[in-house]
Amino acid sequence: MARFKDFNLKLVVIEQLMYIDEKLTPRFSLAGLLKEKGLGDDPWNYAQEHGLAYKVVPEARAYFESLELSDELLAGVGELCLDGGNRVYQECAPVWDGEDDLFDITSLDDLVLLPNLRRVLGSEFLDPDLTAVLESRGVTADQGLSDPASAT
């Protein structure tokens, strides 16, 4: 199984596989996990009450860090979308508003895990050096978000 060095890149990959392509199941729900653990069922309130506003909720981090992504699933990733509105971010940090660097990708060393990645939408959210890394690997770095479902 693949091991990611950059947690935030892994989250973007999970967004694609779990919430867009629906190939990675079951879909993670922080509300469901909290309820299962007897911690309530309102992630926003849980984060506020536990000093986790604008932070990744530890239960969500533990889930996503331990989530195994097979080489087969990773080989199916042709596109990623960098967007502050990604569902995976809300499942990790329900109070997060997208106004800080909480989910910034700092390394693309994990691109070797994505042999068929051809396009990254929203690349303006990456450091210019990282955009250059994408382009050097033949990955189209699209500035500006579009509907991932309409991409070819």
mmCIF file of C-alpha atoms in Angstrom:
data_model
loop_
_atom_site.group_PDB
_atom_site.id
_atom_site.type_symbol
_atom_site.label_atom_id
_atom_site.label_comp_id
_atom_site.label_asym_id
_atom_site.label_seq_id
_atom_site.Cartn_x
_atom_site.Cartn_y
_atom_site.Cartn_z
ATOM 1 C CA MET A 1 0.000 0.000 0.000
ATOM 2 C CA ALA A 2 1.118 3.519 -0.799
ATOM 3 C CA ARG A 3 2.384 5.779 1.964
ATOM 4 C CA PHE A 4 2.002 9.507 1.509
ATOM 5 C CA LYS A 5 4.545 11.949 2.887
ATOM 6 C CA ASP A 6 2.284 15.003 2.440
ATOM 7 C CA PHE A 7 -0.985 14.549 4.356
ATOM 8 C CA ASN A 8 -2.640 17.406 2.483
ATOM 9 C CA LEU A 9 -1.897 15.876 -0.916
ATOM 10 C CA LYS A 10 -3.343 12.610 0.351
ATOM 11 C CA LEU A 11 -6.511 14.473 1.322
ATOM 12 C CA VAL A 12 -6.888 15.847 -2.220
ATOM 13 C CA VAL A 13 -6.452 12.333 -3.605
ATOM 14 C CA ILE A 14 -9.070 11.064 -1.135
ATOM 15 C CA GLU A 15 -11.403 13.860 -2.236
ATOM 16 C CA GLN A 16 -11.152 12.592 -5.806
ATOM 17 C CA LEU A 17 -11.499 8.905 -4.979
ATOM 18 C CA MET A 18 -14.087 9.091 -2.201
ATOM 19 C CA TYR A 19 -16.265 12.116 -2.811
ATOM 20 C CA ILE A 20 -16.014 12.669 -6.586
ATOM 21 C CA ASP A 21 -15.355 9.298 -8.247
ATOM 22 C CA GLU A 22 -16.954 7.328 -5.377
ATOM 23 C CA LYS A 23 -14.441 4.496 -5.885
ATOM 24 C CA LEU A 24 -13.236 4.600 -2.274
ATOM 25 C CA THR A 25 -15.969 3.488 0.061
ATOM 26 C CA PRO A 26 -17.480 3.876 2.519
ATOM 27 C CA ARG A 27 -17.590 7.670 2.423
ATOM 28 C CA PHE A 28 -16.129 9.089 5.619
ATOM 29 C CA SER A 29 -18.464 11.184 7.761
ATOM 30 C CA LEU A 30 -17.077 12.974 10.802
ATOM 31 C CA ALA A 31 -20.619 13.275 12.178
ATOM 32 C CA GLY A 32 -21.045 9.510 11.904
ATOM 33 C CA LEU A 33 -17.686 8.812 13.528
ATOM 34 C CA LEU A 34 -18.391 11.167 16.435
ATOM 35 C CA LYS A 35 -21.810 9.615 16.957
ATOM 36 C CA GLU A 36 -20.305 6.115 16.844
ATOM 37 C CA LYS A 37 -17.797 7.111 19.549
ATOM 38 C CA GLY A 38 -20.490 8.725 21.709
ATOM 39 C CA LEU A 39 -19.075 12.217 21.153
ATOM 40 C CA GLY A 40 -22.232 13.787 19.742
ATOM 41 C CA ASP A 41 -23.219 14.131 16.124
ATOM 42 C CA ASP A 42 -22.509 17.775 15.325
ATOM 43 C CA PRO A 43 -18.931 18.190 14.059
ATOM 44 C CA TRP A 44 -19.081 21.997 14.163
ATOM 45 C CA ASN A 45 -20.114 22.047 17.835
ATOM 46 C CA TYR A 46 -17.587 19.332 18.675
ATOM 47 C CA ALA A 47 -14.766 21.350 17.109
ATOM 48 C CA GLN A 48 -15.830 24.550 18.865
ATOM 49 C CA GLU A 49 -16.259 22.910 22.266
ATOM 50 C CA HIS A 50 -12.874 21.162 22.097
ATOM 51 C CA GLY A 51 -10.757 24.105 20.935
ATOM 52 C CA LEU A 52 -10.465 22.649 17.439
ATOM 53 C CA ALA A 53 -11.773 25.567 15.409
ATOM 54 C CA TYR A 54 -9.568 26.016 12.326
ATOM 55 C CA LYS A 55 -7.752 22.762 13.123
ATOM 56 C CA VAL A 56 -8.035 19.206 11.872
ATOM 57 C CA VAL A 57 -10.132 17.173 14.296
ATOM 58 C CA PRO A 58 -7.824 14.428 15.647
ATOM 59 C CA GLU A 59 -10.363 11.668 14.987
ATOM 60 C CA ALA A 60 -10.582 12.688 11.323
ATOM 61 C CA ARG A 61 -6.796 12.972 11.000
ATOM 62 C CA ALA A 62 -6.338 9.503 12.469
ATOM 63 C CA TYR A 63 -8.907 8.055 10.086
ATOM 64 C CA PHE A 64 -7.434 9.622 6.959
ATOM 65 C CA GLU A 65 -3.812 8.993 7.942
ATOM 66 C CA SER A 66 -4.514 5.291 8.455
ATOM 67 C CA LEU A 67 -6.683 4.957 5.346
ATOM 68 C CA GLU A 68 -4.922 2.672 2.891
ATOM 69 C CA LEU A 69 -5.056 3.525 -0.789
ATOM 70 C CA SER A 70 -4.234 0.675 -3.120
ATOM 71 C CA ASP A 71 -1.904 1.097 -6.063
ATOM 72 C CA GLU A 72 -4.858 0.210 -8.293
ATOM 73 C CA LEU A 73 -6.988 3.057 -6.898
ATOM 74 C CA LEU A 74 -4.106 5.510 -7.165
ATOM 75 C CA ALA A 75 -3.465 4.486 -10.764
ATOM 76 C CA GLY A 76 -7.046 5.531 -11.543
ATOM 77 C CA VAL A 77 -6.461 9.136 -10.503
ATOM 78 C CA GLY A 78 -6.117 11.282 -13.609
ATOM 79 C CA GLU A 79 -7.193 14.605 -12.160
ATOM 80 C CA LEU A 80 -7.163 16.425 -8.833
ATOM 81 C CA CYS A 81 -9.026 19.548 -7.776
ATOM 82 C CA LEU A 82 -7.567 21.992 -5.262
ATOM 83 C CA ASP A 83 -10.509 23.892 -3.826
ATOM 84 C CA GLY A 84 -11.170 25.212 -0.334
ATOM 85 C CA GLY A 85 -14.690 23.832 -0.649
ATOM 86 C CA ASN A 86 -13.565 20.214 -0.953
ATOM 87 C CA ARG A 87 -15.769 17.919 1.114
ATOM 88 C CA VAL A 88 -12.755 16.191 2.665
ATOM 89 C CA TYR A 89 -11.709 19.495 4.267
ATOM 90 C CA GLN A 90 -15.120 19.920 5.891
ATOM 91 C CA GLU A 91 -14.920 16.380 7.206
ATOM 92 C CA CYS A 92 -11.494 17.155 8.697
ATOM 93 C CA ALA A 93 -12.041 20.675 9.996
ATOM 94 C CA PRO A 94 -15.740 21.584 10.131
ATOM 95 C CA VAL A 95 -15.109 25.148 11.334
ATOM 96 C CA TRP A 96 -12.363 25.883 8.774
ATOM 97 C CA ASP A 97 -13.128 28.785 6.440
ATOM 98 C CA GLY A 98 -10.359 28.422 3.861
ATOM 99 C CA GLU A 99 -8.589 31.602 4.938
ATOM 100 C CA ASP A 100 -5.337 30.058 6.166
ATOM 101 C CA ASP A 101 -2.751 27.483 5.144
ATOM 102 C CA LEU A 102 -4.201 24.511 7.055
ATOM 103 C CA PHE A 103 -4.547 22.384 3.926
ATOM 104 C CA ASP A 104 -1.712 23.782 1.814
ATOM 105 C CA ILE A 105 0.286 21.163 -0.065
ATOM 106 C CA THR A 106 3.981 21.660 0.663
ATOM 107 C CA SER A 107 5.509 18.762 -1.266
ATOM 108 C CA LEU A 108 4.783 16.865 -4.455
ATOM 109 C CA ASP A 109 7.161 13.993 -3.692
ATOM 110 C CA ASP A 110 4.093 11.755 -3.632
ATOM 111 C CA LEU A 111 3.377 12.291 -7.337
ATOM 112 C CA VAL A 112 5.194 9.015 -7.959
ATOM 113 C CA LEU A 113 2.161 7.349 -6.341
ATOM 114 C CA LEU A 114 -0.103 8.824 -9.047
ATOM 115 C CA PRO A 115 1.293 7.479 -12.324
ATOM 116 C CA ASN A 116 -1.685 8.583 -14.429
ATOM 117 C CA LEU A 117 -2.220 12.063 -13.025
ATOM 118 C CA ARG A 118 -2.598 14.400 -15.992
ATOM 119 C CA ARG A 119 -4.336 17.509 -14.657
ATOM 120 C CA VAL A 120 -4.563 19.572 -11.468
ATOM 121 C CA LEU A 121 -7.402 22.078 -11.266
ATOM 122 C CA GLY A 122 -6.909 25.092 -9.024
ATOM 123 C CA SER A 123 -3.137 25.038 -9.252
ATOM 124 C CA GLU A 124 -3.043 28.710 -8.309
ATOM 125 C CA PHE A 125 -3.306 27.466 -4.735
ATOM 126 C CA LEU A 126 0.117 25.845 -5.068
ATOM 127 C CA ASP A 127 3.451 27.539 -4.541
ATOM 128 C CA PRO A 128 4.931 28.427 -7.969
ATOM 129 C CA ASP A 129 7.769 25.970 -7.383
ATOM 130 C CA LEU A 130 5.229 23.167 -6.978
ATOM 131 C CA THR A 131 3.398 24.229 -10.124
ATOM 132 C CA ALA A 132 6.717 23.942 -11.944
ATOM 133 C CA VAL A 133 7.121 20.405 -10.557
ATOM 134 C CA LEU A 134 3.721 19.465 -11.988
ATOM 135 C CA GLU A 135 4.584 20.858 -15.373
ATOM 136 C CA SER A 136 7.988 19.155 -15.399
ATOM 137 C CA ARG A 137 6.159 15.838 -14.975
ATOM 138 C CA GLY A 138 3.764 16.547 -17.825
ATOM 139 C CA VAL A 139 0.819 17.348 -15.557
ATOM 140 C CA THR A 140 -1.368 20.232 -16.739
ATOM 141 C CA ALA A 141 -1.595 22.845 -14.002
ATOM 142 C CA ASP A 142 -4.920 24.594 -14.616
ATOM 143 C CA GLN A 143 -5.362 27.937 -12.936
ATOM 144 C CA GLY A 144 -8.964 28.581 -12.029
ATOM 145 C CA LEU A 145 -11.440 25.935 -11.062
ATOM 146 C CA SER A 146 -13.846 24.287 -13.431
ATOM 147 C CA ASP A 147 -16.324 21.469 -13.096
ATOM 148 C CA PRO A 148 -14.206 18.324 -12.637
ATOM 149 C CA ALA A 149 -16.983 16.229 -14.176
ATOM 150 C CA SER A 150 -16.682 18.134 -17.455
ATOM 151 C CA ALA A 151 -12.930 17.607 -17.801
ATOM 152 C CA THR A 152 -11.664 15.370 -20.542
#
